[in-house]
CSV table of C-alpha atoms and ligand atoms in Angstrom, one decimal:
chain,number,residue,atom,x,y,z
A,1423,MET,CA,1.8,47.5,-16.8
A,1424,SER,CA,1.1,44.3,-18.6
A,1425,GLU,CA,-2.2,43.4,-20.1
A,1426,ARG,CA,-5.0,42.3,-17.8
A,1427,ILE,CA,-7.5,39.6,-18.9
A,1428,LEU,CA,-10.5,38.9,-16.8
A,1429,GLY,CA,-8.8,40.4,-13.8
A,1430,ILE,CA,-5.6,38.4,-14.3
A,1431,ASP,CA,-2.3,40.2,-14.8
A,1432,VAL,CA,-0.6,38.1,-17.5
A,1433,GLY,CA,2.8,39.7,-16.9
A,1434,ARG,CA,5.9,37.5,-16.8
A,1435,TYR,CA,7.7,38.1,-13.6
A,1436,TRP,CA,10.1,35.1,-13.5
A,1437,PRO,CA,12.0,34.1,-11.5
A,1438,PRO,CA,9.9,34.2,-8.3
A,1439,LYS,CA,11.3,36.7,-5.8
A,1440,ARG,CA,11.0,37.6,-2.1
A,1441,ILE,CA,8.6,40.4,-1.5
A,1442,ASP,CA,11.3,42.4,0.3
A,1443,ASP,CA,13.4,42.3,-2.9
A,1444,ASP,CA,12.9,45.6,-4.9
A,1445,GLU,CA,12.9,43.5,-8.1
A,1446,PHE,CA,9.6,41.9,-7.0
A,1447,TRP,CA,7.9,45.2,-7.6
A,1448,ALA,CA,9.4,45.8,-11.0
A,1449,GLU,CA,7.0,46.2,-13.9
A,1450,THR,CA,7.3,43.9,-16.9
A,1451,GLU,CA,7.0,44.2,-20.6
A,1452,THR,CA,6.6,40.5,-21.4
A,1453,THR,CA,3.5,38.4,-21.0
A,1454,LEU,CA,2.8,34.8,-20.3
A,1455,GLY,CA,0.8,32.1,-22.1
A,1456,ALA,CA,-1.3,29.5,-20.2
A,1457,VAL,CA,-3.0,26.2,-20.7
A,1458,TYR,CA,-6.6,26.3,-19.7
A,1459,THR,CA,-8.5,23.1,-19.0
A,1460,PRO,CA,-12.2,24.0,-18.5
A,1461,ASP,CA,-13.2,20.4,-17.7
A,1462,ALA,CA,-10.7,20.1,-14.9
A,1463,GLY,CA,-11.9,20.1,-11.3
A,1464,PHE,CA,-11.0,19.7,-7.6
A,1465,VAL,CA,-12.1,18.2,-4.3
A,1466,ASN,CA,-13.6,21.1,-2.4
A,1467,ASP,CA,-13.9,19.3,0.9
A,1468,PRO,CA,-11.0,16.8,1.5
A,1469,GLN,CA,-12.3,15.9,4.9
A,1470,LEU,CA,-15.7,14.8,3.6
A,1471,ALA,CA,-14.0,13.1,0.7
A,1472,ALA,CA,-11.8,11.1,3.1
A,1473,GLN,CA,-14.9,10.2,5.1
A,1474,ASN,CA,-16.6,9.0,1.9
A,1475,LEU,CA,-13.5,6.9,1.0
A,1476,ALA,CA,-13.5,5.4,4.5
A,1477,ALA,CA,-17.2,4.6,4.2
A,1478,ALA,CA,-16.6,2.9,0.8
A,1479,ALA,CA,-13.7,1.0,2.3
A,1480,ARG,CA,-15.9,-0.2,5.2
A,1481,ALA,CA,-18.5,-1.4,2.7
A,1482,HIS,CA,-15.7,-3.5,1.2
A,1483,GLY,CA,-14.9,-5.0,4.6
A,1484,ALA,CA,-12.2,-2.6,5.9
A,1485,GLU,CA,-12.0,-2.1,9.7
A,1486,PHE,CA,-10.5,1.0,11.3
A,1487,ARG,CA,-8.6,1.2,14.6
A,1488,PHE,CA,-8.6,4.8,15.8
A,1489,HIS,CA,-6.9,6.3,19.0
A,1490,THR,CA,-3.9,4.0,18.9
A,1491,SER,CA,-0.8,3.9,16.9
A,1492,VAL,CA,1.5,1.4,15.2
A,1493,ARG,CA,4.5,0.6,17.5
A,1494,GLY,CA,6.1,-2.4,15.9
A,1495,ILE,CA,6.3,-4.5,12.8
A,1496,GLU,CA,7.0,-8.2,13.4
A,1497,ARG,CA,8.8,-10.4,11.0
A,1498,ALA,CA,9.9,-14.1,10.6
A,1499,HIS,CA,12.1,-15.6,8.0
A,1500,GLY,CA,12.2,-12.4,5.9
A,1501,ARG,CA,8.5,-11.9,5.9
A,1502,VAL,CA,6.2,-9.6,7.8
A,1503,THR,CA,4.0,-11.5,10.3
A,1504,ALA,CA,2.2,-8.9,12.4
A,1505,VAL,CA,1.7,-5.3,13.4
A,1506,THR,CA,1.7,-4.3,17.1
A,1507,LEU,CA,-0.2,-1.3,18.5
A,1508,ALA,CA,0.4,1.1,21.3
A,1509,ASP,CA,-2.7,-0.3,23.1
A,1510,GLY,CA,-0.9,-3.6,23.4
A,1511,SER,CA,-2.9,-5.4,20.7
A,1512,ARG,CA,-1.2,-7.5,17.9
A,1513,ILE,CA,-2.7,-7.8,14.4
A,1514,PRO,CA,-1.3,-10.9,12.7
A,1515,CYS,CA,-1.1,-10.3,8.9
A,1516,GLY,CA,0.7,-11.4,5.8
A,1517,VAL,CA,0.7,-8.1,4.0
A,1518,VAL,CA,1.2,-4.5,5.4
A,1519,VAL,CA,1.1,-1.3,3.4
A,1520,ASN,CA,2.9,1.7,5.0
A,1521,ALA,CA,0.7,4.7,4.0
A,1522,ALA,CA,1.7,6.9,7.0
A,1523,GLY,CA,2.3,10.1,5.1
A,1524,PRO,CA,4.9,12.3,6.8
A,1525,TRP,CA,5.5,9.5,9.3
A,1526,SER,CA,6.2,6.9,6.6
A,1527,THR,CA,10.0,6.9,7.0
A,1528,ARG,CA,9.5,6.2,10.8
A,1529,ILE,CA,7.3,3.2,10.0
A,1530,ASN,CA,9.9,1.9,7.5
A,1531,GLU,CA,12.4,2.2,10.4
A,1532,LEU,CA,10.1,0.2,12.6
A,1533,ALA,CA,10.0,-2.5,9.9
A,1534,SER,CA,13.8,-2.2,9.3
A,1535,VAL,CA,13.3,-1.6,5.6
A,1536,GLY,CA,14.8,1.1,3.4
A,1537,SER,CA,18.4,-0.3,2.8
A,1538,ASP,CA,17.8,-0.6,-1.0
A,1539,PHE,CA,15.9,2.6,-1.5
A,1540,THR,CA,17.6,5.1,-3.9
A,1541,VAL,CA,15.0,7.7,-3.1
A,1542,GLY,CA,14.4,9.0,0.5
A,1543,CYS,CA,11.5,10.9,1.9
A,1544,ARG,CA,11.4,13.8,4.4
A,1545,PRO,CA,8.6,15.8,6.1
A,1546,LEU,CA,8.2,19.4,4.9
A,1547,ARG,CA,6.1,22.0,6.7
A,1548,GLN,CA,3.7,23.8,4.5
A,1549,GLU,CA,1.3,26.7,4.8
A,1550,VAL,CA,-1.7,27.5,2.6
A,1551,ALA,CA,-3.1,31.0,3.0
A,1552,HIS,CA,-6.9,31.6,3.1
A,1553,VAL,CA,-8.2,35.0,2.0
A,1554,ALA,CA,-11.3,36.5,0.4
A,1555,ALA,CA,-11.3,36.2,-3.4
A,1556,PRO,CA,-11.4,39.4,-5.4
A,1557,ALA,CA,-14.8,40.5,-6.5
A,1558,GLY,CA,-15.8,38.6,-9.7
A,1559,PHE,CA,-13.3,35.9,-9.4
A,1560,GLY,CA,-16.0,33.2,-9.1
A,1561,ALA,CA,-19.0,34.2,-11.1
A,1562,ASP,CA,-22.5,32.9,-10.1
A,1563,ASN,CA,-21.3,31.8,-6.7
A,1564,ARG,CA,-19.0,29.3,-8.4
A,1565,ALA,CA,-15.5,28.8,-7.0
A,1566,GLY,CA,-13.5,30.2,-10.0
A,1567,ILE,CA,-10.5,28.8,-11.6
A,1568,CYS,CA,-7.3,27.1,-10.2
A,1569,VAL,CA,-4.0,28.7,-11.3
A,1570,ALA,CA,-0.7,26.9,-11.2
A,1571,ASP,CA,1.8,29.8,-11.4
A,1572,MET,CA,5.4,28.7,-11.3
A,1573,ASP,CA,6.2,32.2,-12.6
A,1574,LEU,CA,5.4,33.9,-9.3
A,1575,GLY,CA,5.9,30.7,-7.2
A,1576,ILE,CA,2.3,30.1,-6.1
A,1577,TYR,CA,-0.8,28.2,-6.9
A,1578,LEU,CA,-4.3,29.4,-6.1
A,1579,ARG,CA,-7.9,28.3,-6.3
A,1580,GLY,CA,-11.2,29.7,-5.4
A,1581,GLU,CA,-13.8,28.3,-3.1
A,1582,ALA,CA,-17.5,28.3,-3.2
A,1583,GLY,CA,-18.6,31.1,-0.9
A,1584,GLY,CA,-16.0,33.6,-2.1
A,1585,GLY,CA,-12.7,32.3,-0.5
A,1586,LEU,CA,-9.4,31.9,-2.1
A,1587,LEU,CA,-6.6,29.5,-1.2
A,1588,VAL,CA,-3.0,30.4,-2.0
A,1589,GLY,CA,-0.1,27.9,-1.6
A,1590,GLY,CA,3.5,28.0,-2.7
A,1591,THR,CA,5.5,26.1,-5.3
A,1592,GLU,CA,8.8,26.0,-3.5
A,1593,PRO,CA,10.5,28.8,-5.3
A,1594,GLU,CA,14.3,28.9,-4.8
A,1595,CYS,CA,14.1,32.3,-3.0
A,1596,ASP,CA,12.0,30.7,-0.1
A,1597,PRO,CA,13.7,28.5,2.5
A,1598,LEU,CA,12.2,25.0,2.7
A,1599,GLN,CA,11.0,24.2,6.2
A,1600,TRP,CA,12.2,20.6,6.6
A,1601,VAL,CA,11.2,19.0,9.9
A,1602,ASP,CA,12.5,16.1,11.9
A,1603,ASP,CA,9.2,15.5,13.8
A,1604,PRO,CA,5.9,16.0,12.1
A,1605,ASP,CA,4.2,15.9,15.5
A,1606,ALA,CA,6.2,19.0,16.6
A,1607,VAL,CA,4.9,21.3,13.8
A,1608,THR,CA,3.0,24.3,15.0
A,1609,ALA,CA,-0.4,24.6,13.5
A,1610,HIS,CA,-0.4,28.4,13.1
A,1611,PRO,CA,0.3,30.1,9.8
A,1612,THR,CA,3.1,32.7,10.0
A,1613,THR,CA,2.9,36.3,8.9
A,1614,ALA,CA,6.0,36.0,6.7
A,1615,VAL,CA,4.7,33.1,4.6
A,1616,PHE,CA,1.2,34.5,4.5
A,1617,GLU,CA,2.3,37.9,3.2
A,1618,ALA,CA,4.6,36.4,0.6
A,1619,GLN,CA,2.0,34.0,-0.8
A,1620,VAL,CA,-0.8,36.5,-0.8
A,1621,THR,CA,1.3,39.4,-2.2
A,1622,ARG,CA,2.5,37.2,-5.0
A,1623,ALA,CA,-1.1,36.2,-5.7
A,1624,ALA,CA,-2.1,39.9,-5.7
A,1625,ARG,CA,0.5,40.4,-8.4
A,1626,ARG,CA,-1.5,38.0,-10.6
A,1627,LEU,CA,-4.9,39.2,-9.4
A,1628,PRO,CA,-4.4,42.9,-8.8
A,1629,ALA,CA,-7.9,43.3,-7.2
A,1630,LEU,CA,-6.9,40.9,-4.4
A,1631,GLU,CA,-6.8,42.5,-1.0
A,1632,ILE,CA,-4.1,41.5,1.5
A,1633,PRO,CA,-5.4,41.2,5.1
A,1634,ASN,CA,-3.2,42.2,8.0
A,1635,ARG,CA,-3.7,38.9,9.9
A,1636,ALA,CA,-2.4,35.6,8.7
A,1637,ARG,CA,-5.1,33.0,8.1
A,1638,GLY,CA,-4.9,29.6,6.6
A,1639,VAL,CA,-3.9,26.0,7.2
A,1640,VAL,CA,-0.6,24.4,8.1
A,1641,GLY,CA,0.3,20.9,7.1
A,1642,VAL,CA,3.2,18.6,6.4
A,1643,TYR,CA,4.1,17.1,3.0
A,1644,ASP,CA,6.0,13.7,2.8
A,1645,VAL,CA,8.4,14.8,0.2
A,1646,ALA,CA,10.4,12.3,-1.9
A,1647,ASP,CA,13.9,13.4,-3.0
A,1648,ASP,CA,12.6,13.7,-6.6
A,1649,TRP,CA,9.0,14.8,-5.7
A,1650,THR,CA,7.6,11.6,-7.1
A,1651,PRO,CA,5.8,9.1,-4.9
A,1652,ILE,CA,7.1,5.6,-4.0
A,1653,TYR,CA,4.5,2.9,-4.6
A,1654,ASP,CA,6.3,-0.3,-4.3
A,1655,ARG,CA,7.3,-3.5,-2.4
A,1656,THR,CA,10.3,-3.5,-0.1
A,1657,GLU,CA,13.1,-5.8,0.8
A,1658,LEU,CA,10.8,-7.3,3.5
A,1659,ASP,CA,8.4,-9.7,1.9
A,1660,GLY,CA,4.8,-8.7,2.4
A,1661,PHE,CA,5.7,-5.1,3.4
A,1662,TYR,CA,4.7,-2.5,0.9
A,1663,VAL,CA,4.9,1.3,0.8
A,1664,ALA,CA,2.6,4.1,-0.6
A,1665,MET,CA,4.7,7.1,0.5
A,1666,GLY,CA,6.5,10.2,-0.6
A,1667,THR,CA,3.2,11.7,-1.8
A,1668,SER,CA,4.9,15.1,-2.0
A,1669,GLY,CA,1.8,17.3,-1.4
A,1670,ASN,CA,-0.1,16.3,-4.5
A,1671,GLN,CA,-1.5,12.7,-4.3
A,1672,PHE,CA,-4.8,13.1,-2.5
A,1673,LYS,CA,-6.7,13.3,-5.8
A,1674,ASN,CA,-4.9,10.2,-7.0
A,1675,ALA,CA,-5.8,8.1,-3.9
A,1676,PRO,CA,-8.3,5.9,-5.7
A,1677,VAL,CA,-6.0,4.9,-8.5
A,1678,VAL,CA,-3.0,4.7,-6.1
A,1679,GLY,CA,-5.1,2.0,-4.2
A,1680,LYS,CA,-5.4,0.1,-7.5
A,1681,PHE,CA,-1.7,0.5,-8.2
A,1682,LEU,CA,-0.9,-1.0,-4.8
A,1683,ALA,CA,-3.4,-3.8,-5.3
A,1684,ALA,CA,-1.9,-4.7,-8.6
A,1685,ILE,CA,1.7,-4.7,-7.2
A,1686,ILE,CA,0.6,-6.7,-4.2
A,1687,GLU,CA,-1.4,-9.3,-6.2
A,1688,GLN,CA,1.4,-9.9,-8.6
A,1689,THR,CA,4.2,-9.9,-6.1
A,1690,GLU,CA,2.4,-12.3,-3.7
A,1691,ASN,CA,1.8,-14.6,-6.7
A,1692,GLY,CA,5.6,-14.8,-7.4
A,1693,VAL,CA,6.2,-12.0,-10.0
A,1694,ASP,CA,9.4,-10.1,-9.3
A,1695,HIS,CA,8.2,-6.5,-9.6
A,1696,ASP,CA,11.8,-5.2,-9.5
A,1697,GLU,CA,12.8,-7.3,-12.6
A,1698,ARG,CA,9.4,-7.4,-14.4
A,1699,PRO,CA,7.6,-4.2,-13.4
A,1700,VAL,CA,3.8,-4.4,-13.1
A,1701,ARG,CA,2.0,-2.6,-15.9
A,1702,PHE,CA,-1.3,-1.1,-14.8
A,1703,VAL,CA,-4.0,-0.5,-17.5
A,1704,GLY,CA,-6.3,2.5,-16.7
A,1705,GLU,CA,-9.9,1.3,-16.8
A,1706,HIS,CA,-11.1,4.6,-18.3
A,1707,THR,CA,-8.3,5.4,-20.6
A,1708,GLY,CA,-7.1,1.9,-21.6
A,1709,LEU,CA,-3.5,3.3,-21.3
A,1710,ALA,CA,-0.8,1.3,-19.7
A,1711,ILE,CA,1.2,2.8,-16.8
A,1712,ASP,CA,4.6,1.2,-16.1
A,1713,LEU,CA,4.6,1.1,-12.3
A,1714,SER,CA,8.4,1.0,-12.1
A,1715,ALA,CA,8.1,4.8,-12.4
A,1716,PHE,CA,7.3,4.7,-8.7
A,1717,SER,CA,10.0,2.2,-7.7
A,1718,ARG,CA,12.0,2.6,-4.5
A,1719,LYS,CA,15.0,1.8,-6.6
A,1720,ARG,CA,14.5,4.2,-9.5
A,1721,PRO,CA,17.1,6.6,-10.7
A,1722,ARG,CA,16.1,9.9,-9.2
A,1723,GLY,CA,13.5,11.5,-11.5
A,1724,ALA,CA,14.7,14.6,-13.3
A,1725,GLU,CA,11.7,15.1,-15.5
A,1726,ASN,CA,9.3,16.8,-13.1
A,1727,SER,CA,9.4,20.4,-11.8
A,1728,GLY,CA,10.9,19.4,-8.4
A,1729,THR,CA,7.9,21.1,-6.7
A,1730,VAL,CA,4.4,20.2,-5.4
A,1731,LEU,CA,3.1,20.7,-9.0
A,1732,GLY,CA,4.9,17.5,-10.0
B,3086,FAD,C1,-1.0,21.7,3.0
B,3086,FAD,C2,-1.2,20.5,2.1
B,3086,FAD,C3,-1.9,20.7,0.9
B,3086,FAD,C4,-2.1,19.7,0.0
B,3086,FAD,N1,-2.8,19.9,-1.1
B,3086,FAD,C5,-3.1,18.9,-1.9
B,3086,FAD,C6,-3.9,19.1,-3.1
B,3086,FAD,O1,-4.3,20.2,-3.4
B,3086,FAD,N2,-4.1,18.1,-3.9
B,3086,FAD,C7,-3.7,16.8,-3.6
B,3086,FAD,O2,-4.0,15.9,-4.4
B,3086,FAD,N3,-3.0,16.5,-2.5
B,3086,FAD,C8,-2.7,17.6,-1.7
B,3086,FAD,N4,-1.9,17.3,-0.6
B,3086,FAD,C9,-1.3,16.0,-0.4
B,3086,FAD,C10,-2.2,15.0,0.3
B,3086,FAD,O3,-2.7,15.5,1.5
B,3086,FAD,C11,-1.4,13.7,0.5
B,3086,FAD,O4,-0.9,13.3,-0.7
B,3086,FAD,C12,-2.4,12.6,1.1
B,3086,FAD,O5,-2.9,13.1,2.3
B,3086,FAD,C13,-1.6,11.3,1.4
B,3086,FAD,O6,-2.5,10.4,1.9
B,3086,FAD,P1,-2.0,9.2,2.8
B,3086,FAD,O7,-3.2,8.5,3.3
B,3086,FAD,O8,-0.9,8.5,2.1
B,3086,FAD,O9,-1.2,9.9,4.1
B,3086,FAD,P2,-1.8,11.0,5.2
B,3086,FAD,O10,-3.1,11.6,4.7
B,3086,FAD,O11,-0.7,11.8,5.6
B,3086,FAD,O12,-2.2,10.0,6.4
B,3086,FAD,C14,-1.3,9.3,7.1
B,3086,FAD,C15,-1.9,8.8,8.3
B,3086,FAD,O13,-1.1,7.9,9.0
B,3086,FAD,C16,-1.3,8.1,10.4
B,3086,FAD,N5,-0.1,7.6,11.1
B,3086,FAD,C17,1.2,8.1,11.1
B,3086,FAD,N6,2.0,7.3,11.9
B,3086,FAD,C18,1.2,6.4,12.5
B,3086,FAD,C19,1.4,5.3,13.4
B,3086,FAD,N7,2.6,5.1,14.0
B,3086,FAD,N8,0.3,4.5,13.7
B,3086,FAD,C20,-0.9,4.8,13.2
B,3086,FAD,N9,-1.2,5.8,12.3
B,3086,FAD,C21,-0.2,6.5,12.0
B,3086,FAD,C22,-1.4,9.6,10.5
B,3086,FAD,O14,-2.0,10.0,11.7
B,3086,FAD,C23,-2.3,9.9,9.3
B,3086,FAD,O15,-3.6,9.8,9.7
B,3086,FAD,C24,-1.6,18.4,0.4
B,3086,FAD,C25,-0.9,18.1,1.6
B,3086,FAD,C26,-0.7,19.2,2.4
B,3086,FAD,C27,0.0,19.0,3.7
């Protein structure tokens, strides 16, 4: 049995395995190191955070149109001119940003763009298990740490109130659940995925109990071929994309908005972002980010993990 620190088994079990593989249960003699970032954090209520972002957008003049959907993108002379909605209304506009998440490729099809993309996006069904955290995981009613664990093929984080979320990092032994239609995805977690995720988590947190009933959330990632988002213009003037968010861009939403604003401002003022990529300077760090990293025409990125962990 490998050493346990603060209730964490630090054994090295790589590569991740299916839990019906006898090798999954093998003991290990080797241990892992880790990087600990005590000043990191997370959004503990994404729905409230989204409402807050919407309220902030309204304060800046944004208007929301709920209970209808985009049905068409109109163009004239190579430029977007309007968005049409299912309720029959038409919104004339000079600039459109496709931020439709797992539906983004469909919206591109409505706009007839995508012919020059080197990177495609596909919807991927995902489950995140929800269980009770082991005793002592979050001291003083705090949520406890987040763990990104490629070794076992999971990530986990505590919640205030004693819960624990466990997701997967797309290990090779697990089939990926690509879907054609995000609207057809069933909202119920499956026993197979729940047991795999929570049993792997229990390898790392040996005091974790594995309930008999699957509980958690089901969602759909919009996954880019190289798991890096596409924040860019398109071949249709005035039509921009913020897509391929690959399960990890919620926390980046505020800066992504600024990336898009910078790309749109420069492109609409005649700068060719394909030839002279916009450089965005972070207002807090002062560091420049070359936004060609998110180009629709980039060579497929090979420098990330090819998983939700980026
Ligand atoms: C299970 C799961 C866990 C995740 N965990 C994390 C995490 O821990 N951290 C993190 O940073 N990110 C996480 N993400 C990723 C994060 O949710 C996405 O990056 C983020 O939601 C992308 O925001 P968005 O506004 O671009 O798209 P979405 O949030 O997908 O919103 C797209 C919107 O477009 C609407 N839409 C689609 N088609 C149409 C149409 N024709 N007309 C009108 N509206 C339309 C949809 O209804 C939807 O409201 C997770 C995602 C999932 C699925």
